[in-house]
Short mmCIF file of C-alpha atoms and ligand atoms in Angstrom, two decimals:
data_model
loop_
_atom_site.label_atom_id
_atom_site.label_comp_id
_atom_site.label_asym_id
_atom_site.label_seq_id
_atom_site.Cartn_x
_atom_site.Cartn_y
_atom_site.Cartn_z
CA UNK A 25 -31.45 -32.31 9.97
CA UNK A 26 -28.96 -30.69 12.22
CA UNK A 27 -25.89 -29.20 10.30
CA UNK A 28 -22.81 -30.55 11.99
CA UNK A 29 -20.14 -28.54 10.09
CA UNK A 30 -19.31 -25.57 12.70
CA UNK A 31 -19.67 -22.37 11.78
CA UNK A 32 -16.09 -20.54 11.42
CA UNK A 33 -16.34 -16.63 11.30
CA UNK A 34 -13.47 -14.62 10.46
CA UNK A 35 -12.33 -11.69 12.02
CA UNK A 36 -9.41 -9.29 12.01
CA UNK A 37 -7.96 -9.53 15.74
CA UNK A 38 -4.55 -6.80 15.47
CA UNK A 39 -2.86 -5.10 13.25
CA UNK A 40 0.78 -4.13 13.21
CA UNK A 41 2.70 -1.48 11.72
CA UNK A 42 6.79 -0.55 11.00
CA UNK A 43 7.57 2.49 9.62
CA UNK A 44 11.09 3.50 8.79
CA UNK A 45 12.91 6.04 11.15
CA UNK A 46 13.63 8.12 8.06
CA UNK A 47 11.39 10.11 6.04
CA UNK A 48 11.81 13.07 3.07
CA UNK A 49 9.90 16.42 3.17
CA UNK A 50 8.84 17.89 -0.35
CA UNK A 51 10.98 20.33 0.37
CA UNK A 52 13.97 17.83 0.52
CA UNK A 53 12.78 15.87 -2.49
CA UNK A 54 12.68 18.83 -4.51
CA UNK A 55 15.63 20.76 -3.82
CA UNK A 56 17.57 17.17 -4.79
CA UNK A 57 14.87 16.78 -8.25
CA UNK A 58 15.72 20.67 -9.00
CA UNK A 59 19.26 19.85 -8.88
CA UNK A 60 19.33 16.98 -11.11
CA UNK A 61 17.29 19.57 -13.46
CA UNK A 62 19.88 22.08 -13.33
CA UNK A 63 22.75 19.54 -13.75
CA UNK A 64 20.85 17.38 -16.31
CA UNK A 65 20.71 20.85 -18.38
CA UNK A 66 23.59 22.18 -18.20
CA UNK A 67 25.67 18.97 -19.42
CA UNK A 68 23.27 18.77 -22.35
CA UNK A 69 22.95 21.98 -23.03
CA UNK A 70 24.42 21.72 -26.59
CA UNK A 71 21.89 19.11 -27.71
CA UNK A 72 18.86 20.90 -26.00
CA UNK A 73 19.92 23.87 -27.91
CA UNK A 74 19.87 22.03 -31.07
CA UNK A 75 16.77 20.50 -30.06
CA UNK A 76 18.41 16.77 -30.28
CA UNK A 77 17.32 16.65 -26.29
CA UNK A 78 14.60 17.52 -24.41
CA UNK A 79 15.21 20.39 -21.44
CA UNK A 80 13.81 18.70 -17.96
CA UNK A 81 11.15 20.92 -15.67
CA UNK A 82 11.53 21.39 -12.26
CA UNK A 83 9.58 20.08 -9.62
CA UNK A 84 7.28 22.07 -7.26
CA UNK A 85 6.47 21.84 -3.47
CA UNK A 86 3.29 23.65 -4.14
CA UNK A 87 2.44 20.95 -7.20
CA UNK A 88 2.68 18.37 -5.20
CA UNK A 89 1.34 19.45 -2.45
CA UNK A 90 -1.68 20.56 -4.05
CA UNK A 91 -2.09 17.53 -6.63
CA UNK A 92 -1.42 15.24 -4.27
CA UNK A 93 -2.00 16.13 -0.37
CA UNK A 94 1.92 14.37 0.08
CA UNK A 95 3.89 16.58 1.96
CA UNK A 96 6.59 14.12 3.31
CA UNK A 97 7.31 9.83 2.85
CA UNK A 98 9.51 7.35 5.24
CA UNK A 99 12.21 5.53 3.23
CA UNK A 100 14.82 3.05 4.03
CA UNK A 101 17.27 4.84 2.36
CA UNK A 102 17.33 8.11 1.99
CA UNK A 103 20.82 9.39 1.14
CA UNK A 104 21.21 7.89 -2.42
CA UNK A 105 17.59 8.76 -3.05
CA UNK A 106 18.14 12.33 -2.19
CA UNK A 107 21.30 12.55 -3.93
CA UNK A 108 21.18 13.98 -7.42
CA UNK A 109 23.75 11.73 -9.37
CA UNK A 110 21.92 8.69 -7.70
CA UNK A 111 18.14 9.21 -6.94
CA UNK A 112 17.63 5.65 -6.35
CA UNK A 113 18.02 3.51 -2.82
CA UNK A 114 20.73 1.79 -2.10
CA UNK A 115 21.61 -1.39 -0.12
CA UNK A 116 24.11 -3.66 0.33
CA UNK A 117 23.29 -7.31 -1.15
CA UNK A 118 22.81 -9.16 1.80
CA UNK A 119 24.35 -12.87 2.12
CA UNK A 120 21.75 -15.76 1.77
CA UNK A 121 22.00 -16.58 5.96
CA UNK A 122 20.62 -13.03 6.48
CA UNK A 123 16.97 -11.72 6.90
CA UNK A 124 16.23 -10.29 3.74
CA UNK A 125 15.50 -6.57 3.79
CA UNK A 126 11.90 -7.29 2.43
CA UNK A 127 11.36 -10.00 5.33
CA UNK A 128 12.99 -7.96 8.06
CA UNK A 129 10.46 -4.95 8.07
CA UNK A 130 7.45 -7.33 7.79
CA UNK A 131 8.25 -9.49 10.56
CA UNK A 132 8.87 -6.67 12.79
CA UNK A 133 5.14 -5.48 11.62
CA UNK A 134 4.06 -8.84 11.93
CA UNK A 135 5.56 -8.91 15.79
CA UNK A 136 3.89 -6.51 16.77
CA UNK A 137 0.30 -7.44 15.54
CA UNK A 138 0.85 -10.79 17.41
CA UNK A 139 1.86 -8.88 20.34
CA UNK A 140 -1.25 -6.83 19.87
CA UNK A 141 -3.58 -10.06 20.19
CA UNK A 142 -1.71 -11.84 22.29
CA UNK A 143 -0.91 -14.68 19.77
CA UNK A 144 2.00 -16.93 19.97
CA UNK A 145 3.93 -17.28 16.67
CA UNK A 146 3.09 -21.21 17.02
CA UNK A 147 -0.56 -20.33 16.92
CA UNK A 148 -0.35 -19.50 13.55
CA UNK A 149 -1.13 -21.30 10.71
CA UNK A 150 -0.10 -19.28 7.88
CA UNK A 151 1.86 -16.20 6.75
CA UNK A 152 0.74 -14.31 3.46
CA UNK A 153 3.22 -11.80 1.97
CA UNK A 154 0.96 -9.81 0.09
CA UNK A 155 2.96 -7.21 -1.40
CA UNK A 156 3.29 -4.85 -5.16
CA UNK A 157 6.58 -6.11 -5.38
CA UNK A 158 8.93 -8.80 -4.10
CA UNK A 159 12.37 -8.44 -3.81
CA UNK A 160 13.18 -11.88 -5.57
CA UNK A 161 11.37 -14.60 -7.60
CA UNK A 162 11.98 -17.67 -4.51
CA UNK A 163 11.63 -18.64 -2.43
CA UNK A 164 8.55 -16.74 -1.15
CA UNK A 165 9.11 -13.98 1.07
CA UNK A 166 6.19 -15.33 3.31
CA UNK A 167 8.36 -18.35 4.02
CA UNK A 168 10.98 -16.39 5.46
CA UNK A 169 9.17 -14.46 7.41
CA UNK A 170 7.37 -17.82 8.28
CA UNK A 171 10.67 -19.05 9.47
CA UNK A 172 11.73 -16.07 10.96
CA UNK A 173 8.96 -15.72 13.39
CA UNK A 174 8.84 -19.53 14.36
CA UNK A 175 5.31 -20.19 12.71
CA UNK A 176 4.67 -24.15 11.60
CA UNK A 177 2.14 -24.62 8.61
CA UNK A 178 2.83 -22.88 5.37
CA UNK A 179 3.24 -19.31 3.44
CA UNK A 180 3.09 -17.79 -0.48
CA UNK A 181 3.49 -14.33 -1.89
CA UNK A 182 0.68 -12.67 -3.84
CA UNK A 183 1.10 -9.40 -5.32
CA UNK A 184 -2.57 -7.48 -6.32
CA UNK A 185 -0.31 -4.16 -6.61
CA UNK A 186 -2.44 -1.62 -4.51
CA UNK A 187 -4.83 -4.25 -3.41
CA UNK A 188 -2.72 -6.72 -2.60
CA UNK A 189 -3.46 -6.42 1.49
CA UNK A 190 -6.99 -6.44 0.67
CA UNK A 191 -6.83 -9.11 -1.28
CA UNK A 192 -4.77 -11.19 0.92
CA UNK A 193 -7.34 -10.36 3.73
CA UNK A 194 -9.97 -12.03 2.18
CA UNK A 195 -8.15 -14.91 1.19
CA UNK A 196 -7.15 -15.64 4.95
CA UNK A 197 -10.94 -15.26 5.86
CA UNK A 198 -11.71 -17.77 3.35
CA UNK A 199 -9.22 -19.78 5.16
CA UNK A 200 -10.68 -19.21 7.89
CA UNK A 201 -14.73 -19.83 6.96
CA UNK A 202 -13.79 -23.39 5.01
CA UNK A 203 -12.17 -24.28 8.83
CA UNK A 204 -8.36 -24.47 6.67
CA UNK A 205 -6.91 -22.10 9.29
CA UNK A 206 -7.69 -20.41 12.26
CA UNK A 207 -5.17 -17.99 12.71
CA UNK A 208 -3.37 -16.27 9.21
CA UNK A 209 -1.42 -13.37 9.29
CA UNK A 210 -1.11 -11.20 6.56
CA UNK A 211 1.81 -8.80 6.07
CA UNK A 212 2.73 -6.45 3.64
CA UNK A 213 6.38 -5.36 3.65
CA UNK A 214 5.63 -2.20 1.13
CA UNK A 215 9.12 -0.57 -0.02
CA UNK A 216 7.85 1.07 -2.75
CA UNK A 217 11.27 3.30 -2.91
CA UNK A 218 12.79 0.72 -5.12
CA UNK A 219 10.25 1.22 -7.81
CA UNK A 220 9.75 4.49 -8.15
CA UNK A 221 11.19 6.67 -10.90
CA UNK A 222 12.44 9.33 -8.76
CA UNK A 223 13.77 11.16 -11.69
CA UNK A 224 10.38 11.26 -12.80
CA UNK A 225 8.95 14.43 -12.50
CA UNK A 226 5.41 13.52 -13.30
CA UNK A 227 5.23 10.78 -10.32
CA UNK A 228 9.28 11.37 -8.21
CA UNK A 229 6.85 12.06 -5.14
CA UNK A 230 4.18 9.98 -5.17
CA UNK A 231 5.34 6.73 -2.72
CA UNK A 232 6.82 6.03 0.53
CA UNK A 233 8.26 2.87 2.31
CA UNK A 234 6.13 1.21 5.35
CA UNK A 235 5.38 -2.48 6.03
CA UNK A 236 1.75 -3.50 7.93
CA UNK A 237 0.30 -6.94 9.43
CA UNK A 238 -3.10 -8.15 9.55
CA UNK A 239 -4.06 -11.15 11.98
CA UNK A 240 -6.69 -12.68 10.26
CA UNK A 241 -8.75 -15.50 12.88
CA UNK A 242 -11.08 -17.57 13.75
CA UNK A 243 -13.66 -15.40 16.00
CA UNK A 244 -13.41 -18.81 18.75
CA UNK A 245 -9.70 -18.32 19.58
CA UNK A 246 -9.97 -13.89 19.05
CA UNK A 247 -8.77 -11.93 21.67
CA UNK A 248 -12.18 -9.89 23.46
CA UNK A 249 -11.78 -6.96 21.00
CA UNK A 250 -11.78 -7.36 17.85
CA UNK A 251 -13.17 -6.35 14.43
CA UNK A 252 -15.83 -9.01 12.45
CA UNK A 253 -15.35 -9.22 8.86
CA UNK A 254 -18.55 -8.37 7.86
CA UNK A 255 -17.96 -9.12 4.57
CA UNK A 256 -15.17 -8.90 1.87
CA UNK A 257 -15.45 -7.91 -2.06
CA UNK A 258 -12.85 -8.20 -5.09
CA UNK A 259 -12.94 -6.59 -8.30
CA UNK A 260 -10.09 -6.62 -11.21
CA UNK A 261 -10.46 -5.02 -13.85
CA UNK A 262 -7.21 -5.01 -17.08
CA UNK A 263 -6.01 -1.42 -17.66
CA UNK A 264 -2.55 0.18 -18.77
CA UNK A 265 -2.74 3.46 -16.87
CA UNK A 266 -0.69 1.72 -13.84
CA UNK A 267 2.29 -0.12 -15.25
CA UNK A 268 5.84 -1.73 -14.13
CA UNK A 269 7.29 -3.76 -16.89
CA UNK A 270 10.08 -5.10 -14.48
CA UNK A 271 10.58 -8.78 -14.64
CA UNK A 272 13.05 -11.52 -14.98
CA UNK A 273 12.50 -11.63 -18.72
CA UNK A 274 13.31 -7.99 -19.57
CA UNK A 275 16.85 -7.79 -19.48
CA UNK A 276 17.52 -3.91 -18.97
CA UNK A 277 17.99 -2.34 -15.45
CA UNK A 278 15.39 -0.37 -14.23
CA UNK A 279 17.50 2.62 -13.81
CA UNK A 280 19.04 2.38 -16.91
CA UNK A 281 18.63 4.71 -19.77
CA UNK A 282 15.26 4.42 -21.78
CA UNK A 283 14.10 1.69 -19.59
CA UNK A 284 12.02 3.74 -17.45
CA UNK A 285 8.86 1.39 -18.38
CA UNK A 286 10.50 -0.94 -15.69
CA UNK A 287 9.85 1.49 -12.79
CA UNK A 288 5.99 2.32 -12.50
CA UNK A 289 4.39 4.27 -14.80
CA UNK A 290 1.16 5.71 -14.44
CA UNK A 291 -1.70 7.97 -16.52
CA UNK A 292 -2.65 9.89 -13.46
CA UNK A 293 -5.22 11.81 -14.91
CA UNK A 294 -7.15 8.82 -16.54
CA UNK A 295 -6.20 6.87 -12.94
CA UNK A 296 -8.05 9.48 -11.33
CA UNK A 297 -11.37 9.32 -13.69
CA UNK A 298 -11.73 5.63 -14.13
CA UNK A 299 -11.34 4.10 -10.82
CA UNK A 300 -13.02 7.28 -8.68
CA UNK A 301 -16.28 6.19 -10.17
CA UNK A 302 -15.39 2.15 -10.12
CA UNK A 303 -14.69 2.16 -6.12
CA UNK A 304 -17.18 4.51 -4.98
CA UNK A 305 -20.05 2.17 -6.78
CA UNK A 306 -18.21 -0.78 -5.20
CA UNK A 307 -18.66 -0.07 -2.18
CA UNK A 308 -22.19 1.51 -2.35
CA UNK A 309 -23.24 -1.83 -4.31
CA UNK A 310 -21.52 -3.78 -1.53
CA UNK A 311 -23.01 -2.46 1.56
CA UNK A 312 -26.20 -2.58 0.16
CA UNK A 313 -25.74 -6.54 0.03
CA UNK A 314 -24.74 -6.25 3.46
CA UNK A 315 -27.81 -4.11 4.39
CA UNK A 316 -25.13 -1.68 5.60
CA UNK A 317 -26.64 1.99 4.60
CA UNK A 318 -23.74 3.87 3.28
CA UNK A 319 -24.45 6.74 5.45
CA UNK A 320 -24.16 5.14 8.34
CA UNK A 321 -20.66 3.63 8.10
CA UNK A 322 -18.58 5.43 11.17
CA UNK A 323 -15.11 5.48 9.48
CA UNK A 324 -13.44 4.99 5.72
CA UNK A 325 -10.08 3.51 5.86
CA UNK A 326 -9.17 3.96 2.14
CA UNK A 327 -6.85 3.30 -0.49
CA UNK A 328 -3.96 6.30 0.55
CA UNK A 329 -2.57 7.85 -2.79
CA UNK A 330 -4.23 11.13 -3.85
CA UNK A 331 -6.10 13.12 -1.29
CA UNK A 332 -8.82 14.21 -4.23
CA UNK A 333 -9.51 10.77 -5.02
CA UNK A 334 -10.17 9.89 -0.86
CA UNK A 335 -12.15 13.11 -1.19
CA UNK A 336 -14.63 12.42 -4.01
CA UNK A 337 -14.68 8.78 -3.16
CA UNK A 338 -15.79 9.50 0.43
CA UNK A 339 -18.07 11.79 -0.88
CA UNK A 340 -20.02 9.51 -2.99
CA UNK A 341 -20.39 7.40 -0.53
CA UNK A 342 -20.99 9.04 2.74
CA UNK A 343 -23.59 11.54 0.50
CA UNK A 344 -21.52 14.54 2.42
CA UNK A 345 -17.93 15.89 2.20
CA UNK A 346 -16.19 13.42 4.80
CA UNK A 347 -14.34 15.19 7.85
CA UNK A 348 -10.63 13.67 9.04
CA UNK A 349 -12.89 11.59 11.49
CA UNK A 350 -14.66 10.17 8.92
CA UNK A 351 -12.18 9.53 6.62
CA UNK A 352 -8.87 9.98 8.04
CA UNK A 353 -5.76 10.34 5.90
CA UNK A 354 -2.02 9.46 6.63
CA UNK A 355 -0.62 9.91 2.91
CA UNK A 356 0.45 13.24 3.91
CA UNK A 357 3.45 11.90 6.13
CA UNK A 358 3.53 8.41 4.52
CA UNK A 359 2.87 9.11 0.53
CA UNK A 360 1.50 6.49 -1.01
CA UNK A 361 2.71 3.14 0.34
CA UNK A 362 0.32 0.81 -1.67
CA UNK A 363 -1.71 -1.60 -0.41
CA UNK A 364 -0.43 -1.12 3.31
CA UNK A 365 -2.05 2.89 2.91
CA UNK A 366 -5.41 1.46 4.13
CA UNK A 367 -4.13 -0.98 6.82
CA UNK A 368 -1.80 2.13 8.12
CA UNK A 369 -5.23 4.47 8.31
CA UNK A 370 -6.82 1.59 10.08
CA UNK A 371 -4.09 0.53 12.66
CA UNK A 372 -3.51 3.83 13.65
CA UNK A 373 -7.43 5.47 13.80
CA UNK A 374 -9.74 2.79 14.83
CA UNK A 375 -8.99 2.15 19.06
CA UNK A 376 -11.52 5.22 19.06
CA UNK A 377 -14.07 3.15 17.42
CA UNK A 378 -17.19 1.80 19.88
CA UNK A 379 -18.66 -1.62 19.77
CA UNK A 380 -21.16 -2.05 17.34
CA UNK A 381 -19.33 0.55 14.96
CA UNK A 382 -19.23 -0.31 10.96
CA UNK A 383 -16.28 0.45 9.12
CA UNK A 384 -14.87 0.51 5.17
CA UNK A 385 -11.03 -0.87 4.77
CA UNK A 386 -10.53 -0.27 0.98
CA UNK A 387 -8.06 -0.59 -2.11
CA UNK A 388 -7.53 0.16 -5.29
CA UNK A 389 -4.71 0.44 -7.60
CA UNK A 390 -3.02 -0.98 -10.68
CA UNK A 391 -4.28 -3.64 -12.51
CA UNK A 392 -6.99 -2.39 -11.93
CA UNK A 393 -7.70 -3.60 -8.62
CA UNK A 394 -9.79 -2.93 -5.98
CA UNK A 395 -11.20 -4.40 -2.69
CA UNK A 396 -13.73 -3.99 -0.13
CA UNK A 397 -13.27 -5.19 3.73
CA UNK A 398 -16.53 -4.30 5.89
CA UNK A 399 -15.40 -4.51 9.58
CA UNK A 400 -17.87 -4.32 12.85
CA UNK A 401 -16.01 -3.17 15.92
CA UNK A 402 -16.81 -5.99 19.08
CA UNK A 403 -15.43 -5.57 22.72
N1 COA B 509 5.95 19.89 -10.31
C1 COA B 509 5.35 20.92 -10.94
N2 COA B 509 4.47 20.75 -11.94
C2 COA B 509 4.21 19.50 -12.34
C3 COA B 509 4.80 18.38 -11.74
C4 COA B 509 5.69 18.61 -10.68
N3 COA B 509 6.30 17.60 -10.03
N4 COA B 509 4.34 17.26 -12.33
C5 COA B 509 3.48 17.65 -13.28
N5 COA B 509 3.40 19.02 -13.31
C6 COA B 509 2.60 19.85 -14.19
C7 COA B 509 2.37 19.17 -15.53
O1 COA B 509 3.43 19.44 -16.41
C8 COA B 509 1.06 19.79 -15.96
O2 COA B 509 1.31 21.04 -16.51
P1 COA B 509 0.46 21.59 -17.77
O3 COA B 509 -0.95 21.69 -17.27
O4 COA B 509 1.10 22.88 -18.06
O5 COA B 509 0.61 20.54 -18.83
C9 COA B 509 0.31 20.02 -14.65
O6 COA B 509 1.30 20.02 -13.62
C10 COA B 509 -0.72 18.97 -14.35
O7 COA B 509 -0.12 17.66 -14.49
P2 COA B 509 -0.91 16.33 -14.29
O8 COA B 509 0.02 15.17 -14.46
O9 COA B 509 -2.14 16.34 -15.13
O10 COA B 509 -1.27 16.45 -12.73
P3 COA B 509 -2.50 15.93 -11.91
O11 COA B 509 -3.24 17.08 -11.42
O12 COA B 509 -3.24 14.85 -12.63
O13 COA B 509 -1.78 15.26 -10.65
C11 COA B 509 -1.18 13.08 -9.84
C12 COA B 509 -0.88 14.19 -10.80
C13 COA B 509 -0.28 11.91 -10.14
C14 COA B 509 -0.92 13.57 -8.42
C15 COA B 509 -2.67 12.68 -9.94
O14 COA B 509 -3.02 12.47 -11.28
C16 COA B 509 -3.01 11.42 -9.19
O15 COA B 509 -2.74 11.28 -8.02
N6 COA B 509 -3.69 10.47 -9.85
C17 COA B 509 -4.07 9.23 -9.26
C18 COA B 509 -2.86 8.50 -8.94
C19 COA B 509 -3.06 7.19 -8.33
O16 COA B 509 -3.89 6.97 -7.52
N7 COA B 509 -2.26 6.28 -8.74
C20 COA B 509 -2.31 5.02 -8.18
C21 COA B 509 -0.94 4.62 -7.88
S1 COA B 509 -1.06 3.16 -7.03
#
């Protein structure tokens, strides 16, 4: 018998990007962190000579550097940050009849990925803010970007932390396949700034503000060139060693005293061993059900937040140390911007790419979380 239910294949048609006009070099952020040392030290000198406080370490370019392969992030708002008796960003509330900051930066990403393919706002069937944090509980951030663009149909939030993008990207191909939508964009407005401990020595430098888009279709209404989802993979798995305890049942301010368990917290060291190993045989295990031979995938768009971890991971899976072509990195001017750090890599070094090449988007993060997105250049 002849199957009647058409086929729907999804595929990713543009991508768009906003990144804030300001950014902070290590040297910035550390000459600010070194002064809150100093000044934290000297006013409690007393107590951290009776050993009823604990002295504060400075920060160093060359740590960070080193540890991390960050050597600058864009912010929305860099003054407070930067300034020692602050080191937070700051914004003024905005009234309820104005874009909210969170919305504003995503639709502009979300513009220009529609631009990109040539898609009318009323061609869209759904927006997914897929994001590691939202500024409020409701409603949904995706609804007013939703509104903001013009787009008919519907929206939600979903927050995966570092895989949130990924995850949301597979969610709009499912969409897609079961014939629910044909065109879904997903955008993730990524200001990080707001939940970062920058008095922190142990992570101050680690993130960076940036908001992507990914236009998730139908391959029957895709503009010529596009990418084929070639296949998507999720994987969760419950750990402690990424945590933000923020949430509208904890009372205390996250930059309050002794509530730094409401900014993000990590174990860096244990991040680093457990989820090197978990990702690299993710992918391997996942291209091998796409009878895609690791070697032979063209580009890795991964997961940006330690250059080691890019390192080791391409590694494993490439079988040789991956070149900048191969595995291109943008944490060094962005930091780590969560789960936009793979979409950024891919929106800004794939128009190289030929028809016919195989590429890797990929996540990972707290939670844990991590996700695969196998994409086939077509033109
Ligand atoms: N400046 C100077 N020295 C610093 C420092 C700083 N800002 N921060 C830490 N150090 C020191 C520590 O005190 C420690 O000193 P010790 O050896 O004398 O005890 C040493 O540097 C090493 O610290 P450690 O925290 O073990 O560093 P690391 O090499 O593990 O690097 C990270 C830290 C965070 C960069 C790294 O662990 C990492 O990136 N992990 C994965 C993070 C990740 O992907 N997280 C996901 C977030 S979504």
């Amino acid at each position: 018998m002849q199957d009647l239910q058409p086929t729907h294949r999804p595929v990713i048609s543009a991508t768009g990007l906003f990144t804030p006009a300001e950014s902070i070099t290590n040297e910035e952020l550390v000459a600010s962190f070194n002064s809150f040392v100093e000044r934290h030290n000297q006013r409690h000198a007393e107590a951290i000579e009776a050993g009823e406080v604990e002295a504060l370490h400075p920060s160093s370019v060359e740590f960070i550097e080193k540890a991390s392969g960050i050597k600058a992030r864009h912010v929305m708002s860099k003054e407070p940050i930067l300034d020692p008796e602050i080191m937070a960003p700051r914004w003024d509330e905005r009234p309820d009849d104005q874009l909210s900051i969170m919305a504003e930066i995503g639709v502009i990403a979300a513009r220009q990925a529609l631009e990109r393919a040539g898609r009318k706002p009323e061609d869209v069937d759904a927006v997914l803010c897929a994001a590691s944090n939202m500024q409020r509980a409701y409603p949904a951030m995706a609804i007013e970007i939703q509104e903001a663009l013009g787009i008919e149909g519907f929206g939600f939030d979903m927050n995966v932390a570092c895989s949130s993008a990924t995850f949301g990207i597979q969610t709009a191909a499912d969409y897609v396949r079961a014939g629910n939508a044909k065109s879904v964009l997903v955008v993730s407005p990524e200001i990080t700034s707001g939940h970062l401990n920058w008095r922190d020595r142990d992570s101050h430098f680690i993130f960076g503000d940036v908001a992507t888009a990914v236009l998730v279709e139908d391959e029957a209404i895709a503009p010529k060139e596009h990418w084929e989802i070639l296949g998507t993979k999720l994987k969760t798995v419950f750990s402690n060693n990424i945590r933000n305890n923020f949430g509208f049942l904890n009372r205390a301010h996250p930059e309050s005293a002794g509530a730094a368990d409401k900014l993000f917290v990590q174990e860096g060291r244990k991040v680093f061993k457990e989820v090197v190993p978990m990702v690299a045989q993710m992918i391997v295990d996942e291209a091998s059900k796409l009878q895609i031979d690791p070697a032979n995938i063209r580009r890795l768009w991964l997961h940006q937040a330690n250059a080691g971890m890019n390192r080791l991971i391409a590694q494993r899976v490439l079988g040789h140390e991956a070149d900048e072509d191969e595995s291109p990195t943008v944490l060094d001017t962005y930091g780590n911007t969560s789960s936009a750090g793979s979409i950024i890599a891919f929106h800004q070094h794939s128009d190289d790419l030929e028809p016919g090449d195989t590429g890797l988007i990929c996540s990972f993060g707290a939670g844990y979380s991590a996700g695969t997105v196998f994409v086939r250049k077509v033109a």
